[in-house]
mmCIF file of N, CA, C and O in Angstrom:
data_model
loop_
_atom_site.group_PDB
_atom_site.id
_atom_site.type_symbol
_atom_site.label_atom_id
_atom_site.label_comp_id
_atom_site.label_asym_id
_atom_site.label_seq_id
_atom_site.Cartn_x
_atom_site.Cartn_y
_atom_site.Cartn_z
ATOM 1 N N UNK K 1 -59.684 21.062 7.817
ATOM 2 C CA UNK K 1 -60.729 20.433 7.030
ATOM 3 C C UNK K 1 -61.614 19.624 7.969
ATOM 4 O O UNK K 1 -61.150 18.826 8.753
ATOM 5 N N UNK K 2 -62.919 19.860 7.894
ATOM 6 C CA UNK K 2 -63.837 19.123 8.750
ATOM 7 C C UNK K 2 -64.333 17.893 8.018
ATOM 8 O O UNK K 2 -64.502 17.900 6.804
ATOM 9 N N UNK K 3 -64.545 16.839 8.779
ATOM 10 C CA UNK K 3 -65.041 15.617 8.170
ATOM 11 C C UNK K 3 -66.561 15.621 8.201
ATOM 12 O O UNK K 3 -67.177 16.186 9.097
ATOM 13 N N UNK K 4 -67.145 15.011 7.207
ATOM 14 C CA UNK K 4 -68.597 14.871 7.148
ATOM 15 C C UNK K 4 -68.954 13.548 7.808
ATOM 16 O O UNK K 4 -68.431 12.497 7.444
ATOM 17 N N UNK K 5 -69.849 13.607 8.798
ATOM 18 C CA UNK K 5 -70.274 12.396 9.477
ATOM 19 C C UNK K 5 -71.516 11.848 8.782
ATOM 20 O O UNK K 5 -72.376 12.596 8.358
ATOM 21 N N UNK K 6 -71.593 10.547 8.668
ATOM 22 C CA UNK K 6 -72.743 9.896 8.065
ATOM 23 C C UNK K 6 -73.833 9.766 9.129
ATOM 24 O O UNK K 6 -73.659 9.049 10.109
ATOM 25 N N UNK K 7 -74.996 10.441 8.951
ATOM 26 C CA UNK K 7 -76.034 10.394 9.980
ATOM 27 C C UNK K 7 -76.675 9.029 10.125
ATOM 28 O O UNK K 7 -77.314 8.749 11.130
ATOM 29 N N UNK K 8 -76.500 8.158 9.150
ATOM 30 C CA UNK K 8 -77.094 6.829 9.233
ATOM 31 C C UNK K 8 -76.247 5.912 10.106
ATOM 32 O O UNK K 8 -76.766 5.128 10.883
ATOM 33 N N UNK K 9 -74.932 6.024 9.998
ATOM 34 C CA UNK K 9 -74.060 5.091 10.714
ATOM 35 C C UNK K 9 -73.383 5.698 11.934
ATOM 36 O O UNK K 9 -72.778 4.979 12.709
ATOM 37 N N UNK K 10 -73.475 7.002 12.116
ATOM 38 C CA UNK K 10 -72.813 7.655 13.232
ATOM 39 C C UNK K 10 -73.788 7.783 14.403
ATOM 40 O O UNK K 10 -74.903 8.245 14.218
ATOM 41 N N UNK K 11 -73.373 7.361 15.597
ATOM 42 C CA UNK K 11 -74.259 7.496 16.755
ATOM 43 C C UNK K 11 -74.679 8.952 16.964
ATOM 44 O O UNK K 11 -73.929 9.889 16.675
ATOM 45 N N UNK K 12 -75.887 9.131 17.459
ATOM 46 C CA UNK K 12 -76.472 10.452 17.639
ATOM 47 C C UNK K 12 -75.608 11.373 18.496
ATOM 48 O O UNK K 12 -75.473 12.553 18.202
ATOM 49 N N UNK K 13 -75.000 10.845 19.554
ATOM 50 C CA UNK K 13 -74.196 11.708 20.425
ATOM 51 C C UNK K 13 -72.984 12.275 19.692
ATOM 52 O O UNK K 13 -72.571 13.394 19.942
ATOM 53 N N UNK K 14 -72.415 11.496 18.754
ATOM 54 C CA UNK K 14 -71.282 12.011 17.979
ATOM 55 C C UNK K 14 -71.734 13.108 17.024
ATOM 56 O O UNK K 14 -71.035 14.099 16.824
ATOM 57 N N UNK K 15 -72.919 12.939 16.424
ATOM 58 C CA UNK K 15 -73.454 13.971 15.533
ATOM 59 C C UNK K 15 -73.706 15.267 16.304
ATOM 60 O O UNK K 15 -73.404 16.359 15.824
ATOM 61 N N UNK K 16 -74.264 15.146 17.499
ATOM 62 C CA UNK K 16 -74.521 16.331 18.327
ATOM 63 C C UNK K 16 -73.226 17.026 18.712
ATOM 64 O O UNK K 16 -73.141 18.253 18.720
ATOM 65 N N UNK K 17 -72.208 16.247 19.060
ATOM 66 C CA UNK K 17 -70.919 16.832 19.438
ATOM 67 C C UNK K 17 -70.308 17.575 18.250
ATOM 68 O O UNK K 17 -69.771 18.676 18.409
ATOM 69 N N UNK K 18 -70.402 16.991 17.057
ATOM 70 C CA UNK K 18 -69.876 17.648 15.852
ATOM 71 C C UNK K 18 -70.631 18.943 15.577
ATOM 72 O O UNK K 18 -70.033 19.970 15.274
ATOM 73 N N UNK K 19 -71.939 18.921 15.726
ATOM 74 C CA UNK K 19 -72.738 20.129 15.517
ATOM 75 C C UNK K 19 -72.363 21.199 16.536
ATOM 76 O O UNK K 19 -72.238 22.379 16.200
ATOM 77 N N UNK K 20 -72.150 20.803 17.779
ATOM 78 C CA UNK K 20 -71.758 21.762 18.821
ATOM 79 C C UNK K 20 -70.405 22.389 18.494
ATOM 80 O O UNK K 20 -70.211 23.599 18.692
ATOM 81 N N UNK K 21 -69.472 21.576 17.979
ATOM 82 C CA UNK K 21 -68.166 22.123 17.594
ATOM 83 C C UNK K 21 -68.311 23.152 16.470
ATOM 84 O O UNK K 21 -67.681 24.198 16.474
ATOM 85 N N UNK K 22 -69.172 22.870 15.486
ATOM 86 C CA UNK K 22 -69.377 23.807 14.379
ATOM 87 C C UNK K 22 -70.030 25.102 14.847
ATOM 88 O O UNK K 22 -69.753 26.164 14.319
ATOM 89 N N UNK K 23 -70.932 25.005 15.817
ATOM 90 C CA UNK K 23 -71.677 26.178 16.276
ATOM 91 C C UNK K 23 -71.010 26.903 17.433
ATOM 92 O O UNK K 23 -71.571 27.841 17.982
ATOM 93 N N UNK K 24 -69.813 26.465 17.803
ATOM 94 C CA UNK K 24 -69.121 27.068 18.936
ATOM 95 C C UNK K 24 -68.962 28.569 18.700
ATOM 96 O O UNK K 24 -68.594 29.018 17.626
ATOM 97 N N UNK K 25 -69.295 29.335 19.700
ATOM 98 C CA UNK K 25 -69.187 30.782 19.591
ATOM 99 C C UNK K 25 -70.525 31.447 19.321
ATOM 100 O O UNK K 25 -70.684 32.631 19.563
ATOM 101 N N UNK K 26 -71.506 30.693 18.802
ATOM 102 C CA UNK K 26 -72.834 31.267 18.620
ATOM 103 C C UNK K 26 -73.606 31.115 19.909
ATOM 104 O O UNK K 26 -73.465 30.141 20.622
ATOM 105 N N UNK K 27 -74.424 32.102 20.215
ATOM 106 C CA UNK K 27 -75.266 31.982 21.395
ATOM 107 C C UNK K 27 -76.357 30.973 21.108
ATOM 108 O O UNK K 27 -76.690 30.707 19.950
ATOM 109 N N UNK K 28 -76.923 30.431 22.152
ATOM 110 C CA UNK K 28 -78.000 29.459 21.987
ATOM 111 C C UNK K 28 -79.176 30.032 21.228
ATOM 112 O O UNK K 28 -79.761 29.376 20.380
ATOM 113 N N UNK K 29 -79.532 31.287 21.509
ATOM 114 C CA UNK K 29 -80.681 31.870 20.816
ATOM 115 C C UNK K 29 -80.358 32.133 19.350
ATOM 116 O O UNK K 29 -81.226 32.018 18.488
ATOM 117 N N UNK K 30 -79.112 32.483 19.036
ATOM 118 C CA UNK K 30 -78.744 32.695 17.639
ATOM 119 C C UNK K 30 -78.815 31.382 16.874
ATOM 120 O O UNK K 30 -79.319 31.335 15.757
ATOM 121 N N UNK K 31 -78.304 30.327 17.473
ATOM 122 C CA UNK K 31 -78.351 29.017 16.836
ATOM 123 C C UNK K 31 -79.793 28.571 16.674
ATOM 124 O O UNK K 31 -80.183 28.087 15.611
ATOM 125 N N UNK K 32 -80.595 28.760 17.710
ATOM 126 C CA UNK K 32 -82.004 28.377 17.648
ATOM 127 C C UNK K 32 -82.756 29.153 16.589
ATOM 128 O O UNK K 32 -83.549 28.589 15.837
ATOM 129 N N UNK K 33 -82.515 30.454 16.493
ATOM 130 C CA UNK K 33 -83.184 31.276 15.480
ATOM 131 C C UNK K 33 -82.791 30.843 14.077
ATOM 132 O O UNK K 33 -83.626 30.763 13.178
ATOM 133 N N UNK K 34 -81.500 30.583 13.894
ATOM 134 C CA UNK K 34 -81.026 30.141 12.582
ATOM 135 C C UNK K 34 -81.644 28.796 12.233
ATOM 136 O O UNK K 34 -82.093 28.583 11.109
ATOM 137 N N UNK K 35 -81.701 27.890 13.207
ATOM 138 C CA UNK K 35 -82.278 26.576 12.959
ATOM 139 C C UNK K 35 -83.755 26.677 12.614
ATOM 140 O O UNK K 35 -84.234 25.987 11.722
ATOM 141 N N UNK K 36 -84.485 27.549 13.329
ATOM 142 C CA UNK K 36 -85.906 27.723 13.032
ATOM 143 C C UNK K 36 -86.106 28.320 11.649
ATOM 144 O O UNK K 36 -86.994 27.915 10.904
ATOM 145 N N UNK K 37 -85.288 29.286 11.289
ATOM 146 C CA UNK K 37 -85.394 29.895 9.963
ATOM 147 C C UNK K 37 -85.091 28.865 8.874
ATOM 148 O O UNK K 37 -85.784 28.808 7.852
ATOM 149 N N UNK K 38 -84.071 28.059 9.092
ATOM 150 C CA UNK K 38 -83.734 27.008 8.130
ATOM 151 C C UNK K 38 -84.855 25.977 8.042
ATOM 152 O O UNK K 38 -85.195 25.523 6.949
ATOM 153 N N UNK K 39 -85.417 25.609 9.190
ATOM 154 C CA UNK K 39 -86.502 24.633 9.200
ATOM 155 C C UNK K 39 -87.730 25.194 8.485
ATOM 156 O O UNK K 39 -88.386 24.481 7.719
ATOM 157 N N UNK K 40 -88.041 26.461 8.715
ATOM 158 C CA UNK K 40 -89.190 27.078 8.056
ATOM 159 C C UNK K 40 -88.987 27.109 6.542
ATOM 160 O O UNK K 40 -89.896 26.774 5.772
ATOM 161 N N UNK K 41 -87.802 27.483 6.112
ATOM 162 C CA UNK K 41 -87.510 27.518 4.676
ATOM 163 C C UNK K 41 -87.634 26.117 4.063
ATOM 164 O O UNK K 41 -88.195 25.960 2.975
ATOM 165 N N UNK K 42 -87.130 25.111 4.761
ATOM 166 C CA UNK K 42 -87.213 23.733 4.274
ATOM 167 C C UNK K 42 -88.669 23.266 4.238
ATOM 168 O O UNK K 42 -89.105 22.618 3.278
ATOM 169 N N UNK K 43 -89.437 23.624 5.265
ATOM 170 C CA UNK K 43 -90.857 23.265 5.333
ATOM 171 C C UNK K 43 -91.613 23.866 4.153
ATOM 172 O O UNK K 43 -92.365 23.183 3.458
ATOM 173 N N UNK K 44 -91.411 25.155 3.906
ATOM 174 C CA UNK K 44 -92.093 25.844 2.816
ATOM 175 C C UNK K 44 -91.707 25.223 1.471
ATOM 176 O O UNK K 44 -92.557 25.027 0.596
ATOM 177 N N UNK K 45 -90.441 24.872 1.321
ATOM 178 C CA UNK K 45 -89.988 24.225 0.090
ATOM 179 C C UNK K 45 -90.645 22.877 -0.124
ATOM 180 O O UNK K 45 -91.090 22.558 -1.237
ATOM 181 N N UNK K 46 -90.711 22.067 0.928
ATOM 182 C CA UNK K 46 -91.332 20.739 0.813
ATOM 183 C C UNK K 46 -92.827 20.857 0.564
ATOM 184 O O UNK K 46 -93.411 20.089 -0.201
ATOM 185 N N UNK K 47 -93.477 21.826 1.220
ATOM 186 C CA UNK K 47 -94.908 22.030 1.010
ATOM 187 C C UNK K 47 -95.177 22.410 -0.441
ATOM 188 O O UNK K 47 -96.102 21.887 -1.073
ATOM 189 N N UNK K 48 -94.364 23.280 -1.007
ATOM 190 C CA UNK K 48 -94.521 23.671 -2.410
ATOM 191 C C UNK K 48 -94.328 22.467 -3.332
ATOM 192 O O UNK K 48 -95.054 22.304 -4.321
ATOM 193 N N UNK K 49 -93.373 21.618 -2.993
ATOM 194 C CA UNK K 49 -93.127 20.403 -3.776
ATOM 195 C C UNK K 49 -94.358 19.491 -3.757
ATOM 196 O O UNK K 49 -94.779 18.970 -4.796
ATOM 197 N N UNK K 50 -94.941 19.310 -2.572
ATOM 198 C CA UNK K 50 -96.140 18.477 -2.430
ATOM 199 C C UNK K 50 -97.314 19.105 -3.169
ATOM 200 O O UNK K 50 -98.060 18.417 -3.882
ATOM 201 N N UNK K 51 -97.502 20.425 -3.010
ATOM 202 C CA UNK K 51 -98.599 21.113 -3.696
ATOM 203 C C UNK K 51 -98.499 20.931 -5.208
ATOM 204 O O UNK K 51 -99.509 20.720 -5.885
ATOM 205 N N UNK K 52 -97.291 21.000 -5.745
ATOM 206 C CA UNK K 52 -97.090 20.807 -7.185
ATOM 207 C C UNK K 52 -97.458 19.386 -7.603
ATOM 208 O O UNK K 52 -98.120 19.178 -8.622
ATOM 209 N N UNK K 53 -97.049 18.394 -6.809
ATOM 210 C CA UNK K 53 -97.387 17.009 -7.135
ATOM 211 C C UNK K 53 -98.895 16.799 -7.087
ATOM 212 O O UNK K 53 -99.469 16.130 -7.961
ATOM 213 N N UNK K 54 -99.548 17.376 -6.063
ATOM 214 C CA UNK K 54 -101.000 17.238 -5.943
ATOM 215 C C UNK K 54 -101.720 17.885 -7.125
ATOM 216 O O UNK K 54 -102.688 17.326 -7.652
ATOM 217 N N UNK K 55 -101.252 19.050 -7.552
ATOM 218 C CA UNK K 55 -101.865 19.733 -8.688
ATOM 219 C C UNK K 55 -101.717 18.899 -9.963
ATOM 220 O O UNK K 55 -102.664 18.780 -10.759
ATOM 221 N N UNK K 56 -100.549 18.313 -10.153
ATOM 222 C CA UNK K 56 -100.327 17.465 -11.333
ATOM 223 C C UNK K 56 -101.209 16.226 -11.291
ATOM 224 O O UNK K 56 -101.790 15.826 -12.311
ATOM 225 N N UNK K 57 -101.334 15.612 -10.112
ATOM 226 C CA UNK K 57 -102.208 14.445 -9.985
ATOM 227 C C UNK K 57 -103.665 14.815 -10.237
ATOM 228 O O UNK K 57 -104.403 14.063 -10.895
ATOM 229 N N UNK K 58 -104.102 15.966 -9.722
ATOM 230 C CA UNK K 58 -105.481 16.394 -9.937
ATOM 231 C C UNK K 58 -105.745 16.630 -11.422
ATOM 232 O O UNK K 58 -106.784 16.222 -11.950
ATOM 233 N N UNK K 59 -104.804 17.257 -12.114
ATOM 234 C CA UNK K 59 -104.965 17.491 -13.552
ATOM 235 C C UNK K 59 -105.020 16.167 -14.309
ATOM 236 O O UNK K 59 -105.830 15.997 -15.244
ATOM 237 N N UNK K 60 -104.191 15.216 -13.920
ATOM 238 C CA UNK K 60 -104.199 13.903 -14.564
ATOM 239 C C UNK K 60 -105.520 13.194 -14.309
ATOM 240 O O UNK K 60 -106.097 12.586 -15.213
ATOM 241 N N UNK K 61 -106.028 13.280 -13.097
ATOM 242 C CA UNK K 61 -107.315 12.682 -12.766
ATOM 243 C C UNK K 61 -108.446 13.351 -13.551
ATOM 244 O O UNK K 61 -109.339 12.671 -14.078
ATOM 245 N N UNK K 62 -108.405 14.684 -13.637
ATOM 246 C CA UNK K 62 -109.432 15.414 -14.401
ATOM 247 C C UNK K 62 -109.454 14.967 -15.862
ATOM 248 O O UNK K 62 -110.495 15.007 -16.514
ATOM 249 N N UNK K 63 -108.303 14.532 -16.371
ATOM 250 C CA UNK K 63 -108.185 14.047 -17.748
ATOM 251 C C UNK K 63 -108.330 12.520 -17.799
ATOM 252 O O UNK K 63 -107.892 11.880 -18.761
ATOM 253 N N UNK K 64 -108.946 11.944 -16.784
ATOM 254 C CA UNK K 64 -109.192 10.495 -16.697
ATOM 255 C C UNK K 64 -107.914 9.684 -16.875
ATOM 256 O O UNK K 64 -107.906 8.635 -17.520
ATOM 257 N N UNK K 65 -106.822 10.199 -16.306
ATOM 258 C CA UNK K 65 -105.526 9.524 -16.333
ATOM 259 C C UNK K 65 -105.086 9.192 -17.764
ATOM 260 O O UNK K 65 -104.520 8.145 -18.032
ATOM 261 N N UNK K 66 -105.388 10.139 -18.664
ATOM 262 C CA UNK K 66 -105.029 10.005 -20.090
ATOM 263 C C UNK K 66 -105.581 8.732 -20.719
ATOM 264 O O UNK K 66 -104.966 8.149 -21.610
ATOM 265 N N UNK K 67 -106.719 8.287 -20.235
ATOM 266 C CA UNK K 67 -107.311 7.045 -20.731
ATOM 267 C C UNK K 67 -108.611 7.366 -21.469
ATOM 268 O O UNK K 67 -109.577 7.836 -20.874
ATOM 269 N N UNK K 68 -108.616 7.106 -22.765
ATOM 270 C CA UNK K 68 -109.826 7.276 -23.561
ATOM 271 C C UNK K 68 -110.799 6.146 -23.223
ATOM 272 O O UNK K 68 -110.367 5.054 -22.826
ATOM 273 N N UNK K 69 -112.116 6.398 -23.361
ATOM 274 C CA UNK K 69 -113.091 5.358 -23.000
ATOM 275 C C UNK K 69 -112.843 4.014 -23.689
ATOM 276 O O UNK K 69 -113.021 2.961 -23.067
ATOM 277 N N UNK K 70 -112.405 4.023 -24.948
ATOM 278 C CA UNK K 70 -112.171 2.756 -25.641
ATOM 279 C C UNK K 70 -110.868 2.084 -25.214
ATOM 280 O O UNK K 70 -110.598 0.949 -25.585
ATOM 281 N N UNK K 71 -110.040 2.780 -24.416
ATOM 282 C CA UNK K 71 -108.787 2.203 -23.924
ATOM 283 C C UNK K 71 -108.918 1.671 -22.492
ATOM 284 O O UNK K 71 -108.016 1.012 -21.995
ATOM 285 N N UNK K 72 -110.052 1.968 -21.846
ATOM 286 C CA UNK K 72 -110.231 1.535 -20.452
ATOM 287 C C UNK K 72 -110.338 0.009 -20.413
ATOM 288 O O UNK K 72 -111.195 -0.584 -21.058
ATOM 289 N N UNK K 73 -109.426 -0.588 -19.678
ATOM 290 C CA UNK K 73 -109.420 -2.046 -19.545
ATOM 291 C C UNK K 73 -108.827 -2.412 -18.194
ATOM 292 O O UNK K 73 -108.532 -1.552 -17.353
ATOM 293 N N UNK K 74 -108.645 -3.705 -17.999
ATOM 294 C CA UNK K 74 -108.155 -4.175 -16.708
ATOM 295 C C UNK K 74 -106.734 -3.710 -16.412
ATOM 296 O O UNK K 74 -106.380 -3.512 -15.257
ATOM 297 N N UNK K 75 -105.944 -3.497 -17.445
ATOM 298 C CA UNK K 75 -104.584 -2.991 -17.212
ATOM 299 C C UNK K 75 -104.646 -1.597 -16.583
ATOM 300 O O UNK K 75 -103.909 -1.303 -15.639
ATOM 301 N N UNK K 76 -105.550 -0.759 -17.091
ATOM 302 C CA UNK K 76 -105.679 0.589 -16.531
ATOM 303 C C UNK K 76 -106.267 0.528 -15.127
ATOM 304 O O UNK K 76 -105.875 1.304 -14.256
ATOM 305 N N UNK K 77 -107.183 -0.392 -14.900
ATOM 306 C CA UNK K 77 -107.733 -0.576 -13.551
ATOM 307 C C UNK K 77 -106.598 -0.952 -12.597
ATOM 308 O O UNK K 77 -106.506 -0.425 -11.484
ATOM 309 N N UNK K 78 -105.721 -1.822 -13.028
ATOM 310 C CA UNK K 78 -104.574 -2.220 -12.198
ATOM 311 C C UNK K 78 -103.664 -1.044 -11.907
ATOM 312 O O UNK K 78 -103.158 -0.898 -10.786
ATOM 313 N N UNK K 79 -103.442 -0.205 -12.912
ATOM 314 C CA UNK K 79 -102.607 0.988 -12.715
ATOM 315 C C UNK K 79 -103.233 1.908 -11.680
ATOM 316 O O UNK K 79 -102.562 2.379 -10.758
ATOM 317 N N UNK K 80 -104.552 2.152 -11.810
ATOM 318 C CA UNK K 80 -105.235 3.026 -10.849
ATOM 319 C C UNK K 80 -105.269 2.402 -9.454
ATOM 320 O O UNK K 80 -105.158 3.113 -8.452
ATOM 321 N N UNK K 81 -105.404 1.087 -9.387
ATOM 322 C CA UNK K 81 -105.362 0.403 -8.089
ATOM 323 C C UNK K 81 -103.997 0.611 -7.427
ATOM 324 O O UNK K 81 -103.915 0.858 -6.222
ATOM 325 N N UNK K 82 -102.941 0.556 -8.216
ATOM 326 C CA UNK K 82 -101.595 0.793 -7.690
ATOM 327 C C UNK K 82 -101.465 2.225 -7.179
ATOM 328 O O UNK K 82 -100.976 2.459 -6.065
ATOM 329 N N UNK K 83 -101.907 3.196 -7.988
ATOM 330 C CA UNK K 83 -101.870 4.597 -7.558
ATOM 331 C C UNK K 83 -102.648 4.780 -6.261
ATOM 332 O O UNK K 83 -102.187 5.455 -5.336
ATOM 333 N N UNK K 84 -103.845 4.191 -6.193
ATOM 334 C CA UNK K 84 -104.690 4.338 -5.010
ATOM 335 C C UNK K 84 -104.030 3.743 -3.771
ATOM 336 O O UNK K 84 -104.112 4.317 -2.684
ATOM 337 N N UNK K 85 -103.344 2.604 -3.933
ATOM 338 C CA UNK K 85 -102.693 1.989 -2.773
ATOM 339 C C UNK K 85 -101.547 2.855 -2.258
ATOM 340 O O UNK K 85 -101.341 2.974 -1.047
ATOM 341 N N UNK K 86 -100.810 3.496 -3.182
ATOM 342 C CA UNK K 86 -99.732 4.398 -2.758
ATOM 343 C C UNK K 86 -100.292 5.625 -2.052
ATOM 344 O O UNK K 86 -99.779 6.047 -1.009
ATOM 345 N N UNK K 87 -101.355 6.190 -2.607
ATOM 346 C CA UNK K 87 -101.980 7.359 -1.968
ATOM 347 C C UNK K 87 -102.596 6.994 -0.618
ATOM 348 O O UNK K 87 -102.573 7.800 0.314
ATOM 349 N N UNK K 88 -103.124 5.784 -0.495
ATOM 350 C CA UNK K 88 -103.690 5.348 0.789
ATOM 351 C C UNK K 88 -102.614 5.291 1.857
ATOM 352 O O UNK K 88 -102.853 5.682 3.003
ATOM 353 N N UNK K 89 -101.428 4.842 1.501
ATOM 354 C CA UNK K 89 -100.325 4.827 2.475
ATOM 355 C C UNK K 89 -100.037 6.242 2.963
ATOM 356 O O UNK K 89 -99.795 6.471 4.146
ATOM 357 N N UNK K 90 -100.069 7.193 2.041
ATOM 358 C CA UNK K 90 -99.808 8.587 2.406
ATOM 359 C C UNK K 90 -100.918 9.124 3.286
ATOM 360 O O UNK K 90 -100.651 9.728 4.337
ATOM 361 N N UNK K 91 -102.183 8.925 2.876
ATOM 362 C CA UNK K 91 -103.283 9.473 3.679
ATOM 363 C C UNK K 91 -103.388 8.776 5.031
ATOM 364 O O UNK K 91 -103.692 9.427 6.031
ATOM 365 N N UNK K 92 -103.131 7.484 5.084
ATOM 366 C CA UNK K 92 -103.133 6.795 6.379
ATOM 367 C C UNK K 92 -102.089 7.407 7.306
ATOM 368 O O UNK K 92 -102.345 7.642 8.492
ATOM 369 N N UNK K 93 -100.913 7.688 6.788
ATOM 370 C CA UNK K 93 -99.853 8.291 7.598
ATOM 371 C C UNK K 93 -100.229 9.714 8.016
ATOM 372 O O UNK K 93 -100.091 10.087 9.179
ATOM 373 N N UNK K 94 -100.740 10.496 7.072
ATOM 374 C CA UNK K 94 -101.070 11.889 7.353
ATOM 375 C C UNK K 94 -102.199 12.049 8.358
ATOM 376 O O UNK K 94 -102.188 12.968 9.174
ATOM 377 N N UNK K 95 -103.179 11.125 8.302
ATOM 378 C CA UNK K 95 -104.353 11.260 9.152
ATOM 379 C C UNK K 95 -104.397 10.257 10.309
ATOM 380 O O UNK K 95 -105.380 10.165 11.028
ATOM 381 N N UNK K 96 -103.321 9.505 10.501
ATOM 382 C CA UNK K 96 -103.260 8.547 11.606
ATOM 383 C C UNK K 96 -104.290 7.436 11.464
ATOM 384 O O UNK K 96 -104.922 7.051 12.447
ATOM 385 N N UNK K 97 -104.462 6.941 10.248
ATOM 386 C CA UNK K 97 -105.432 5.887 9.990
ATOM 387 C C UNK K 97 -104.706 4.613 9.573
ATOM 388 O O UNK K 97 -103.489 4.591 9.422
ATOM 389 N N UNK K 98 -105.474 3.530 9.382
ATOM 390 C CA UNK K 98 -104.884 2.267 8.942
ATOM 391 C C UNK K 98 -103.810 1.805 9.914
ATOM 392 O O UNK K 98 -103.996 1.837 11.120
ATOM 393 N N UNK K 99 -102.679 1.401 9.375
ATOM 394 C CA UNK K 99 -101.592 0.912 10.236
ATOM 395 C C UNK K 99 -100.977 2.035 11.080
ATOM 396 O O UNK K 99 -100.236 1.768 12.009
ATOM 397 N N UNK K 100 -101.302 3.275 10.742
ATOM 398 C CA UNK K 100 -100.779 4.411 11.509
ATOM 399 C C UNK K 100 -101.774 4.935 12.538
ATOM 400 O O UNK K 100 -101.568 5.981 13.142
ATOM 401 N N UNK K 101 -102.876 4.183 12.745
ATOM 402 C CA UNK K 101 -103.888 4.606 13.710
ATOM 403 C C UNK K 101 -103.281 4.678 15.099
ATOM 404 O O UNK K 101 -102.476 3.826 15.490
ATOM 405 N N UNK K 102 -103.653 5.691 15.824
ATOM 406 C CA UNK K 102 -103.094 5.898 17.160
ATOM 407 C C UNK K 102 -103.932 5.242 18.213
ATOM 408 O O UNK K 102 -105.024 5.027 18.216
#
């Protein structure tokens, strides 16, 4: 029975040694190919997840965030300000702007 190491509390060298023990017998290129294939699959999955969230946000925005003109008030402005601040953190990180400027 193999033990599961906690990547948060286990030093990196121990994690690497455990991975090497699991992959023993595979050639370096086989391990690398498998890792790249796994990484590509994970990347495509995460991209699809993000695309779905973006589509839902765009639809919500197109519908004025479900806010009828007679319901627009400072509470809704505060909600949109909160959404905008969260999205700004994402765009700053993605584009190397704000606190993430290089």
